[in-house]
mmCIF file with all atom_site columns, C-alpha atoms in Angstrom:
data_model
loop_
_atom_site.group_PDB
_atom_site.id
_atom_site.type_symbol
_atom_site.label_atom_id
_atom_site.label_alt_id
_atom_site.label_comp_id
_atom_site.label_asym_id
_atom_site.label_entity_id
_atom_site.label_seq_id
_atom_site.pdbx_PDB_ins_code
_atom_site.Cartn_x
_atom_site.Cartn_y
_atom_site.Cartn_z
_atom_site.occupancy
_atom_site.B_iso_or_equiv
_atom_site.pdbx_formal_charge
_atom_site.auth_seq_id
_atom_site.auth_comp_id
_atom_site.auth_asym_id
_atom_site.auth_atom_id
_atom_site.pdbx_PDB_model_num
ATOM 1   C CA . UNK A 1 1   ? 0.000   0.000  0.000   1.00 60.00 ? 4   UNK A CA 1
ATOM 2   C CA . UNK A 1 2   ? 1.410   3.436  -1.006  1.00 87.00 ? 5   UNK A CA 1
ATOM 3   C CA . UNK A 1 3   ? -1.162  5.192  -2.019  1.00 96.00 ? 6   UNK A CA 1
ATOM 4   C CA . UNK A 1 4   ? -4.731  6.863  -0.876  1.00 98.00 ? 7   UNK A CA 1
ATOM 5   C CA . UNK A 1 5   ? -7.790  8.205  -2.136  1.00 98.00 ? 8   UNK A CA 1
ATOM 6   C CA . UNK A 1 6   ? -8.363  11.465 -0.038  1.00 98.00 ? 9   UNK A CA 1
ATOM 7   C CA . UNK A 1 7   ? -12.172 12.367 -0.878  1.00 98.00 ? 10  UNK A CA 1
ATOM 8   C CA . UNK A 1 8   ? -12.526 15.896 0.237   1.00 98.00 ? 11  UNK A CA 1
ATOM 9   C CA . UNK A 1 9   ? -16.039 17.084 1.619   1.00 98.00 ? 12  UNK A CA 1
ATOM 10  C CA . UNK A 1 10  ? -18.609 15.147 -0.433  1.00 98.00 ? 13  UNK A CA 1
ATOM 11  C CA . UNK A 1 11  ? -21.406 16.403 1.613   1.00 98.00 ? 14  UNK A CA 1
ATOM 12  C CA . UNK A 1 12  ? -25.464 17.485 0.805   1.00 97.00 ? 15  UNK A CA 1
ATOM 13  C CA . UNK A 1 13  ? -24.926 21.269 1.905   1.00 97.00 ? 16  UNK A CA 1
ATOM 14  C CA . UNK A 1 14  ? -23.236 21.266 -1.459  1.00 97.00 ? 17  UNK A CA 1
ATOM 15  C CA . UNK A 1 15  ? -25.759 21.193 -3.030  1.00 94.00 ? 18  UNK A CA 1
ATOM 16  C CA . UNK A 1 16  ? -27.729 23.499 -1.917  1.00 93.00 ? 19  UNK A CA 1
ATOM 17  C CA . UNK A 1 17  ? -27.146 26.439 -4.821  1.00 93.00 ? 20  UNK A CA 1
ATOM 18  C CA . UNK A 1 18  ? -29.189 29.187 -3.344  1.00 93.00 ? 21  UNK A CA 1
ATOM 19  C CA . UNK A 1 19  ? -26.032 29.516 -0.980  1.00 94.00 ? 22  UNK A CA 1
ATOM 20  C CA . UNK A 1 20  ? -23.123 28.710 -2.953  1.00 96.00 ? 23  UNK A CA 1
ATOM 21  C CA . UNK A 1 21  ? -24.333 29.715 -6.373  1.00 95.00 ? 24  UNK A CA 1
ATOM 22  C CA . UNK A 1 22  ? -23.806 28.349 -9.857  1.00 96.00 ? 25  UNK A CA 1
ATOM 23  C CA . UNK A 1 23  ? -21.327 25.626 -10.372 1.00 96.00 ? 26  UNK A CA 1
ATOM 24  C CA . UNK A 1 24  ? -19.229 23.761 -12.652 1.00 93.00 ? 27  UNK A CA 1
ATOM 25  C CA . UNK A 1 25  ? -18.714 20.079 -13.508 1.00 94.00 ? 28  UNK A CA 1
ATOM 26  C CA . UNK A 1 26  ? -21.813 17.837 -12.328 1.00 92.00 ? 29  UNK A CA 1
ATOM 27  C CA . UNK A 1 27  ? -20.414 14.685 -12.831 1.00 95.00 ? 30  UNK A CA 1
ATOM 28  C CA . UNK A 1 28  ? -18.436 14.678 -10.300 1.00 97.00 ? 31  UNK A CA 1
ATOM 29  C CA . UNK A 1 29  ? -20.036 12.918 -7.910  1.00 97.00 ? 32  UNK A CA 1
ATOM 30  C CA . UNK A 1 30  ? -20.699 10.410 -10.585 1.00 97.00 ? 33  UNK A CA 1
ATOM 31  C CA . UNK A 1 31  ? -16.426 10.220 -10.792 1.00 98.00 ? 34  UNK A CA 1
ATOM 32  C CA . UNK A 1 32  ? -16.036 10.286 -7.034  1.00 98.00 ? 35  UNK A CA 1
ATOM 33  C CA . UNK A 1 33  ? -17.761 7.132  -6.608  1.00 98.00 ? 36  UNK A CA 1
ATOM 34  C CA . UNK A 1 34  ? -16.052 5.698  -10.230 1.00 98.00 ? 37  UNK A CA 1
ATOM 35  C CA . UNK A 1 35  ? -12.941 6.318  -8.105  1.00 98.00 ? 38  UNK A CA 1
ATOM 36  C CA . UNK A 1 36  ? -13.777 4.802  -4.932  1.00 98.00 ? 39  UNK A CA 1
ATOM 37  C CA . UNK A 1 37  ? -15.293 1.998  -6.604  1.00 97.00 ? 40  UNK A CA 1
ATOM 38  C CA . UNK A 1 38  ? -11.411 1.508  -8.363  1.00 97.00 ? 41  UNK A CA 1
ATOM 39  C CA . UNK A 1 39  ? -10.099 1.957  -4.655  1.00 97.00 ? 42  UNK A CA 1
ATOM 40  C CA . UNK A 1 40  ? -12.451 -0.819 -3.161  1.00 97.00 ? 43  UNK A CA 1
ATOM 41  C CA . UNK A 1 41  ? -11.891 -3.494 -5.911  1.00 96.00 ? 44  UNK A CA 1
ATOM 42  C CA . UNK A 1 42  ? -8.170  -2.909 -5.590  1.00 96.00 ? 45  UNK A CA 1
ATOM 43  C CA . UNK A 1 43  ? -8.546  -2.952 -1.736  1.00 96.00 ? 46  UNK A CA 1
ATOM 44  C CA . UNK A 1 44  ? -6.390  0.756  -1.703  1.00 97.00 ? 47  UNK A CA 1
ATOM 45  C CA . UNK A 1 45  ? -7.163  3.031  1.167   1.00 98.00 ? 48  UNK A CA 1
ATOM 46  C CA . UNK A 1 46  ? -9.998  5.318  1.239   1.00 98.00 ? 49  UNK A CA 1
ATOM 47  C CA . UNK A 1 47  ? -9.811  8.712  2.991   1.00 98.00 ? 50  UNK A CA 1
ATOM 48  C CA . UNK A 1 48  ? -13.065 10.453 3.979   1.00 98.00 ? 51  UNK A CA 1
ATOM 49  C CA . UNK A 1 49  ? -12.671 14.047 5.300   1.00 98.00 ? 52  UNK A CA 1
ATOM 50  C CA . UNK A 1 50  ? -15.504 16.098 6.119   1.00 98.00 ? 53  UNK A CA 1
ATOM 51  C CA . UNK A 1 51  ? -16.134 20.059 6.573   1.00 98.00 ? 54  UNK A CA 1
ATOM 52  C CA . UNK A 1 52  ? -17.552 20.693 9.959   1.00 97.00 ? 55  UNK A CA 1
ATOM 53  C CA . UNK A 1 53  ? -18.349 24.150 9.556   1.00 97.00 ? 56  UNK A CA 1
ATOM 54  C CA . UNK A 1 54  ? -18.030 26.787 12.677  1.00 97.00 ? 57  UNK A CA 1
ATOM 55  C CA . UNK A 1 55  ? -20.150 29.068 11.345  1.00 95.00 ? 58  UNK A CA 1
ATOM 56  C CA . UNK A 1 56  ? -23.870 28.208 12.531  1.00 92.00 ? 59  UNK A CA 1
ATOM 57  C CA . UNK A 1 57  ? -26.160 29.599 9.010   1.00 92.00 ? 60  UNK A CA 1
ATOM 58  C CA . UNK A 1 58  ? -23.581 27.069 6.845   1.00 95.00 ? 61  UNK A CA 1
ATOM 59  C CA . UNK A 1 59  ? -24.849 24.186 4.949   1.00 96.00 ? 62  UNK A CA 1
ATOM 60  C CA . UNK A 1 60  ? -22.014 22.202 6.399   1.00 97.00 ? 63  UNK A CA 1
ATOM 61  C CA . UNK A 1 61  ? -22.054 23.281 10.007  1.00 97.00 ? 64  UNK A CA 1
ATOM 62  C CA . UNK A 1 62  ? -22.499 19.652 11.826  1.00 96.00 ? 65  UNK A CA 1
ATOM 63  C CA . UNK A 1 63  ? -26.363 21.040 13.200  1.00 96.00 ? 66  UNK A CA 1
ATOM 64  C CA . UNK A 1 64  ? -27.360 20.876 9.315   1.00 96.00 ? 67  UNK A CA 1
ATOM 65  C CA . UNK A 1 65  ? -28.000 18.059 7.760   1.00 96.00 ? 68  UNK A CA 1
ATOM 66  C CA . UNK A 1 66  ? -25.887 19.097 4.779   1.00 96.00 ? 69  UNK A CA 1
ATOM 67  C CA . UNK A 1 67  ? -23.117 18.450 6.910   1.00 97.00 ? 70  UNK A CA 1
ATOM 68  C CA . UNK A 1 68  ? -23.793 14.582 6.063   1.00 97.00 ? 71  UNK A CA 1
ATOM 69  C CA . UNK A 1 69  ? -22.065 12.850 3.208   1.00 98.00 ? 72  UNK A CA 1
ATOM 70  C CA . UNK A 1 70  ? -23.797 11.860 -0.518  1.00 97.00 ? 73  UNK A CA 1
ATOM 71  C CA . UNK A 1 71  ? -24.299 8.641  -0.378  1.00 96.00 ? 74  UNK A CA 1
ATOM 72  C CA . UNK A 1 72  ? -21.887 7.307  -2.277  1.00 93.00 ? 75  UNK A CA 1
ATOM 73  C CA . UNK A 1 73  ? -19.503 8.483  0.232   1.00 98.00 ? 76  UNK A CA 1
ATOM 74  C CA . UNK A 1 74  ? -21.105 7.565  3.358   1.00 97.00 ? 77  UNK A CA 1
ATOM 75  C CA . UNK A 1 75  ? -20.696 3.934  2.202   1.00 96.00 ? 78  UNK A CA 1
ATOM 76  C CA . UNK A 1 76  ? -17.348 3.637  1.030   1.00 96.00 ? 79  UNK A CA 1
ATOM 77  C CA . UNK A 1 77  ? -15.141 1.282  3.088   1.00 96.00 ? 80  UNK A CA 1
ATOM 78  C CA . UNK A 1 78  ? -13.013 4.228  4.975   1.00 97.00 ? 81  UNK A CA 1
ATOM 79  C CA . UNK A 1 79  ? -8.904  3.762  5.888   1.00 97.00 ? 82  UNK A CA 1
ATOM 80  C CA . UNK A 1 80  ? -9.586  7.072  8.178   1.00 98.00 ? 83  UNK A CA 1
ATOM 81  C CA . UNK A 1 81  ? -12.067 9.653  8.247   1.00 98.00 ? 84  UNK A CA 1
ATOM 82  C CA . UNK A 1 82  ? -11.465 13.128 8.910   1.00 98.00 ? 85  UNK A CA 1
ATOM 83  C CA . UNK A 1 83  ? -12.985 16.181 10.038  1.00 98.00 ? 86  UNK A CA 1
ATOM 84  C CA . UNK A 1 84  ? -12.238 19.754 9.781   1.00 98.00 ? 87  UNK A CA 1
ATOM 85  C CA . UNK A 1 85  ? -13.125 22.990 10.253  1.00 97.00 ? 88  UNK A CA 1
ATOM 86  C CA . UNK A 1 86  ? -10.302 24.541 8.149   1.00 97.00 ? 89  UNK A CA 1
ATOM 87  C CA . UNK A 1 87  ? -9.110  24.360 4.051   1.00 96.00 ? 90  UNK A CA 1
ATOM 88  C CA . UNK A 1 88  ? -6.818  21.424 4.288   1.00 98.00 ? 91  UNK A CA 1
ATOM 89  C CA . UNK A 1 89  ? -7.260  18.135 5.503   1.00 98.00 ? 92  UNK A CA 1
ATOM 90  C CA . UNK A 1 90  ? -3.872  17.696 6.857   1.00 98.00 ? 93  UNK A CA 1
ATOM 91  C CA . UNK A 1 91  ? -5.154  19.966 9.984   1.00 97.00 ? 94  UNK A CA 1
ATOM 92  C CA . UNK A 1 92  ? -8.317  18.101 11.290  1.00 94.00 ? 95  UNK A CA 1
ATOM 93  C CA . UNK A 1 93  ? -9.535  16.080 13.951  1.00 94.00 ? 96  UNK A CA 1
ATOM 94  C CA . UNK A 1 94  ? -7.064  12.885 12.973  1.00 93.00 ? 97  UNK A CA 1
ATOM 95  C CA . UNK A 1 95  ? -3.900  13.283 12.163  1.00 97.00 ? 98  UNK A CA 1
ATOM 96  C CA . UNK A 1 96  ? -3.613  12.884 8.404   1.00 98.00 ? 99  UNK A CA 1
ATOM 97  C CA . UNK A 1 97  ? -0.194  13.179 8.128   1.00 98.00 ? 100 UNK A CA 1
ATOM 98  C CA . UNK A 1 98  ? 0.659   11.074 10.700  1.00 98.00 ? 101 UNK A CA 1
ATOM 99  C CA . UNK A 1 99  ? -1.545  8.189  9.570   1.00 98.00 ? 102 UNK A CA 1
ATOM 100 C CA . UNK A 1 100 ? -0.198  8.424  5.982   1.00 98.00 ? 103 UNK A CA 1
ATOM 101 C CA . UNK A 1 101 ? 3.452   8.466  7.668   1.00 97.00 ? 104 UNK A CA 1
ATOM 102 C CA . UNK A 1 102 ? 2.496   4.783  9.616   1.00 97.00 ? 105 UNK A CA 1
ATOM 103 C CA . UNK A 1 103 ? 0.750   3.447  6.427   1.00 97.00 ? 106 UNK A CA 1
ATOM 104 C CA . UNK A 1 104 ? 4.301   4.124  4.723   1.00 97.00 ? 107 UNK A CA 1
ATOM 105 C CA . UNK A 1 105 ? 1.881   5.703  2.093   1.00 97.00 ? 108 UNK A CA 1
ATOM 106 C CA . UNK A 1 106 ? 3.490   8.276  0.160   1.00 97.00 ? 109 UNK A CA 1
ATOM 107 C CA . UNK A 1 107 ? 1.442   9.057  -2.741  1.00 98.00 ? 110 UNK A CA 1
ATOM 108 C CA . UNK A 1 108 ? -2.169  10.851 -2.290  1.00 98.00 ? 111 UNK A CA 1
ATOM 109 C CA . UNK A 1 109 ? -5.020  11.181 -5.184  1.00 98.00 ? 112 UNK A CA 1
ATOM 110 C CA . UNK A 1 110 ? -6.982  13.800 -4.060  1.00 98.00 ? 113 UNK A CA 1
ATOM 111 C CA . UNK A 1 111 ? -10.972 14.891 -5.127  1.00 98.00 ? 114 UNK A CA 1
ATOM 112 C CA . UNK A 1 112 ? -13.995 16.170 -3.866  1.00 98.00 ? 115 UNK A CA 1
ATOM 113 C CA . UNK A 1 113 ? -15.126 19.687 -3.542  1.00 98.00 ? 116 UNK A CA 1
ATOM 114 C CA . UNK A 1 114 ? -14.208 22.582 -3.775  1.00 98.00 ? 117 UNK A CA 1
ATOM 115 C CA . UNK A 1 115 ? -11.527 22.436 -6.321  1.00 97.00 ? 118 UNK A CA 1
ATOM 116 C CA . UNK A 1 116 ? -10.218 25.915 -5.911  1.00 97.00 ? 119 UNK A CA 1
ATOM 117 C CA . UNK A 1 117 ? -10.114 25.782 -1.979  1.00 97.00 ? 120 UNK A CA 1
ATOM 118 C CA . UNK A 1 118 ? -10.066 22.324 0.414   1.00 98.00 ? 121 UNK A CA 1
ATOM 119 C CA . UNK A 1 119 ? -8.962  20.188 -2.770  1.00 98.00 ? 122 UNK A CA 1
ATOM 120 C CA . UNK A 1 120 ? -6.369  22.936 -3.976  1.00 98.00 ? 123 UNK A CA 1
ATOM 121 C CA . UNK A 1 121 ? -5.202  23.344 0.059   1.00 98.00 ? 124 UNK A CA 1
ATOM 122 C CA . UNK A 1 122 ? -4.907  19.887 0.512   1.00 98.00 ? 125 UNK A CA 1
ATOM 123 C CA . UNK A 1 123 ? -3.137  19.070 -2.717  1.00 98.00 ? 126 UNK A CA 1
ATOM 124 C CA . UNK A 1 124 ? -0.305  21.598 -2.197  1.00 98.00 ? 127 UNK A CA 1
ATOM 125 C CA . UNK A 1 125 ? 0.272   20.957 1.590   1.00 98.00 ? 128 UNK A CA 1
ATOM 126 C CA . UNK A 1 126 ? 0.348   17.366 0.549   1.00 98.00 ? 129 UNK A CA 1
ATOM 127 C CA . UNK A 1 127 ? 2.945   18.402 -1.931  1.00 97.00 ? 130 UNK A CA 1
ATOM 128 C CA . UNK A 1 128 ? 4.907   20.473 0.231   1.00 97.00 ? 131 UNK A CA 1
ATOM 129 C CA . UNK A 1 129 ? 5.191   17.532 2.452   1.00 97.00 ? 132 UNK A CA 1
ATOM 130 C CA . UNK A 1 130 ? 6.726   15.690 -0.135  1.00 97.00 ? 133 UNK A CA 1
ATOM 131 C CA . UNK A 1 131 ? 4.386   13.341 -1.255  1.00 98.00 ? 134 UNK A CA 1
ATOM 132 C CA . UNK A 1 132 ? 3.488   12.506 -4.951  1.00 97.00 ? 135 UNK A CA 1
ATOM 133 C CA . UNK A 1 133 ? 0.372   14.153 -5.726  1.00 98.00 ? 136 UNK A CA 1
ATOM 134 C CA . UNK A 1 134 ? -2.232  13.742 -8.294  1.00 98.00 ? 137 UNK A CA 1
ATOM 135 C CA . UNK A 1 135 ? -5.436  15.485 -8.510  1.00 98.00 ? 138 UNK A CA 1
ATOM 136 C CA . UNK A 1 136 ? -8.607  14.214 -10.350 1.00 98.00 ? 139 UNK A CA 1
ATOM 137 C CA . UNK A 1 137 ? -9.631  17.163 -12.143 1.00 98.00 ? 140 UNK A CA 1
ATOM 138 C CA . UNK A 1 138 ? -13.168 15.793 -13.112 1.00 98.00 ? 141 UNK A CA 1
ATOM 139 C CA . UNK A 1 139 ? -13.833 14.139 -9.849  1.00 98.00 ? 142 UNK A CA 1
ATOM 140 C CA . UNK A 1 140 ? -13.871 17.778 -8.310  1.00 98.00 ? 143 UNK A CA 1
ATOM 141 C CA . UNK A 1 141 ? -15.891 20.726 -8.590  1.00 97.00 ? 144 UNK A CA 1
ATOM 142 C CA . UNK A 1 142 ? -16.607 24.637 -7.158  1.00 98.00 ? 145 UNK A CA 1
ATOM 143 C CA . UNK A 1 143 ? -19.018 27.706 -7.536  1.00 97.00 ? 146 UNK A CA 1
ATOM 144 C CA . UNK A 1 144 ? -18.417 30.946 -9.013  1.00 97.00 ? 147 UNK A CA 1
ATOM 145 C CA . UNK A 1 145 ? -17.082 33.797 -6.863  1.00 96.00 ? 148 UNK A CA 1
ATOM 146 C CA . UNK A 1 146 ? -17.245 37.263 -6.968  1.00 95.00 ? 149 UNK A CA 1
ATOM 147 C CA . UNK A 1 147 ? -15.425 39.557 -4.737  1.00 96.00 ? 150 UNK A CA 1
ATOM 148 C CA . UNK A 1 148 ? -14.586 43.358 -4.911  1.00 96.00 ? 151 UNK A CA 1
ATOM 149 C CA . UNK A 1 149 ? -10.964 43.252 -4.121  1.00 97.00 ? 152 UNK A CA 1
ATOM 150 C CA . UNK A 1 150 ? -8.390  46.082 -2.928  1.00 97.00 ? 153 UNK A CA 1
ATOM 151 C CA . UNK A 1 151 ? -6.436  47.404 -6.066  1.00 96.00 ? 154 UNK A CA 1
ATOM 152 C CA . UNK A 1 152 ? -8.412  45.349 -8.070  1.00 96.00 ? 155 UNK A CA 1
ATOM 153 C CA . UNK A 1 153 ? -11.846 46.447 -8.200  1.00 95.00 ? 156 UNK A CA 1
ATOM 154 C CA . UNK A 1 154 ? -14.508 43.767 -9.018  1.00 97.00 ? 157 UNK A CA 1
ATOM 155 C CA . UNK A 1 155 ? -13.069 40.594 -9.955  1.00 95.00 ? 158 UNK A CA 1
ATOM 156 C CA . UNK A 1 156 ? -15.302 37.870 -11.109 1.00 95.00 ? 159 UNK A CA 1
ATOM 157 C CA . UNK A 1 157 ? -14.409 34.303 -12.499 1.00 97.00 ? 160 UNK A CA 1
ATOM 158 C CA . UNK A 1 158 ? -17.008 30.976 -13.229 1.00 97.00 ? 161 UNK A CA 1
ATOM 159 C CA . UNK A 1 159 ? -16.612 27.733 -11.788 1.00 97.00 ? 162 UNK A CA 1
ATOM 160 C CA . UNK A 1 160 ? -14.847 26.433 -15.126 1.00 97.00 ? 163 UNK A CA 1
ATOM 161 C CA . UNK A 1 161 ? -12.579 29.270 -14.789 1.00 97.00 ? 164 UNK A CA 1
ATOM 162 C CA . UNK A 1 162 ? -11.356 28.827 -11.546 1.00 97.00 ? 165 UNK A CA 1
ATOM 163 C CA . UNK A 1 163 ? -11.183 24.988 -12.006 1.00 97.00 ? 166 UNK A CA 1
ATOM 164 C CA . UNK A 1 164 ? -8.847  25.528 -15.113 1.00 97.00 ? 167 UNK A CA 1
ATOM 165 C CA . UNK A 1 165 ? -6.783  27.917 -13.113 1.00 97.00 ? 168 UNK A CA 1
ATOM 166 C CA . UNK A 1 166 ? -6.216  25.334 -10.089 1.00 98.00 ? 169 UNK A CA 1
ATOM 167 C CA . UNK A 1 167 ? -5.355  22.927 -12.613 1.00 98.00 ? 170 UNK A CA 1
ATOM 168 C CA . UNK A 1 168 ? -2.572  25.068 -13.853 1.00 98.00 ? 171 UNK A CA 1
ATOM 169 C CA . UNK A 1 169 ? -1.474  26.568 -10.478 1.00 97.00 ? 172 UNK A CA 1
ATOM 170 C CA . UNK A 1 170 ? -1.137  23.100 -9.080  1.00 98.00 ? 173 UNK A CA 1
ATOM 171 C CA . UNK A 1 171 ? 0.562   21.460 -12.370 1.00 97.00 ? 174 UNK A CA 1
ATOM 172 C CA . UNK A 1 172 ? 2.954   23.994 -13.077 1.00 97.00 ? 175 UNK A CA 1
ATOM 173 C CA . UNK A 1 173 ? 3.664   25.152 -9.457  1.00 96.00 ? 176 UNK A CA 1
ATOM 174 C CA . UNK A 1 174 ? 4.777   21.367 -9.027  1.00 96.00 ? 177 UNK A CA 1
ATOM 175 C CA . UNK A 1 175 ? 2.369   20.557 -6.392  1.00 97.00 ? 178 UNK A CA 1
ATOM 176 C CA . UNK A 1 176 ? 0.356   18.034 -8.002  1.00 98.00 ? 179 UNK A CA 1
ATOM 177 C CA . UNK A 1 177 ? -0.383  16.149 -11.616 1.00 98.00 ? 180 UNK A CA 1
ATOM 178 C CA . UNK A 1 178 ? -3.803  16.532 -12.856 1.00 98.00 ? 181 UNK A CA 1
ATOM 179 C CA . UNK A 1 179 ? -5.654  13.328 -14.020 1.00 98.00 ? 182 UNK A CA 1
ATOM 180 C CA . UNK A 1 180 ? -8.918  11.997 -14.837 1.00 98.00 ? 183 UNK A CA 1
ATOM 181 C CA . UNK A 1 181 ? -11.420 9.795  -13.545 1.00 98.00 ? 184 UNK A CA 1
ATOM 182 C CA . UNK A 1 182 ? -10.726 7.377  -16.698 1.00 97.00 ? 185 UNK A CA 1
ATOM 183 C CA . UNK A 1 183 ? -6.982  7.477  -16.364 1.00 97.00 ? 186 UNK A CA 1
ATOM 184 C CA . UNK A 1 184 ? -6.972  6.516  -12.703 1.00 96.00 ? 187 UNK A CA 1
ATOM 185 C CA . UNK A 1 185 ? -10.441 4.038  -12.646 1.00 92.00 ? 188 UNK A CA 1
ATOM 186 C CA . UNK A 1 186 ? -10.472 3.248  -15.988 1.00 77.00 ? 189 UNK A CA 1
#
């Protein structure tokens, strides 16, 4: 065993577009479960981490029940599951790093949602701590933001955008390789 699937916040709240606003890319959870499914028949380890968000109106604060996992999730056959209240899965409540370390895993393949934030955080702290790092493009997705920023004025990009640029940032800033479902589950 030296590799695992991390599977970064799968959960309902999600879903819920009135908060989070359009998204990109809805097959992914279609490709999550393609890649756990790849994990469990080649009896690799599965890593579930969860968002438990501190802010009480979130969809994924634990009190909401879009804090729970899609289904497809929920059911696969865990390694270690993880919760946090931060970007990055390496600080929550289980010591992902440390677990990896005692598995003697040192390659990650990293999905879920959102691409641009807890996958992207994950995948370069994973990186940075040396391990080899691939990250399923298609088996991720995110929202479109919109921020008025300092210097900047208005600064808008789509969920396609910002998946595209997380691709790049992550390839070319040597973090991670980006993949597909069908090159990794085939």
């Amino acid at each position: 065993m030296t590799r695992a699937l991390l599977v970064i916040d799968m959960q309902r709240g999600f879903d819920d577009l009135t908060f989070w606003g359009p998204t990109a890319n809805p097959a992914c959870e279609a490709n999550v479960a393609a890649l756990i499914a790849a994990w469990t028949a080649n009896d690799e380890p599965i890593v579930i981490v969860r968002h438990d968000s501190v802010s009480p109106g979130s969809p994924l604060h634990p009190d909401s029940p879009g804090n729970a996992l899609v289904d497809a999730v929920a059911a696969a056959p865990a390694a270690l599951r993880i919760s946090k209240a931060v970007n990055s899965a390496f600080y929550g409540d289980q010591d992902l790093h440390a677990w990896l370390t005692a598995q003697a895993i040192d390659e990650v393949v990293v999905c879920g949602i959102q691409t641009n934030m807890c996958v992207e955080t994950t995948a370069r702290m994973a990186g940075n701590l040396g391990y080899d790092t691939t990250v399923v493009l298609d088996a991720t997705r995110t929202f479109d933001l919109s921020a008025e920023i300092s210097g900047l004025g208005t600064v808008t990009r789509s969920a396609a955008e910002l998946m595209a640029d997380t691709a790049l940032v992550l390839q070319q800033g040597g973090f991670a390789r980006i993949r597909t479902t069908a090159e990794l589950a085939g």
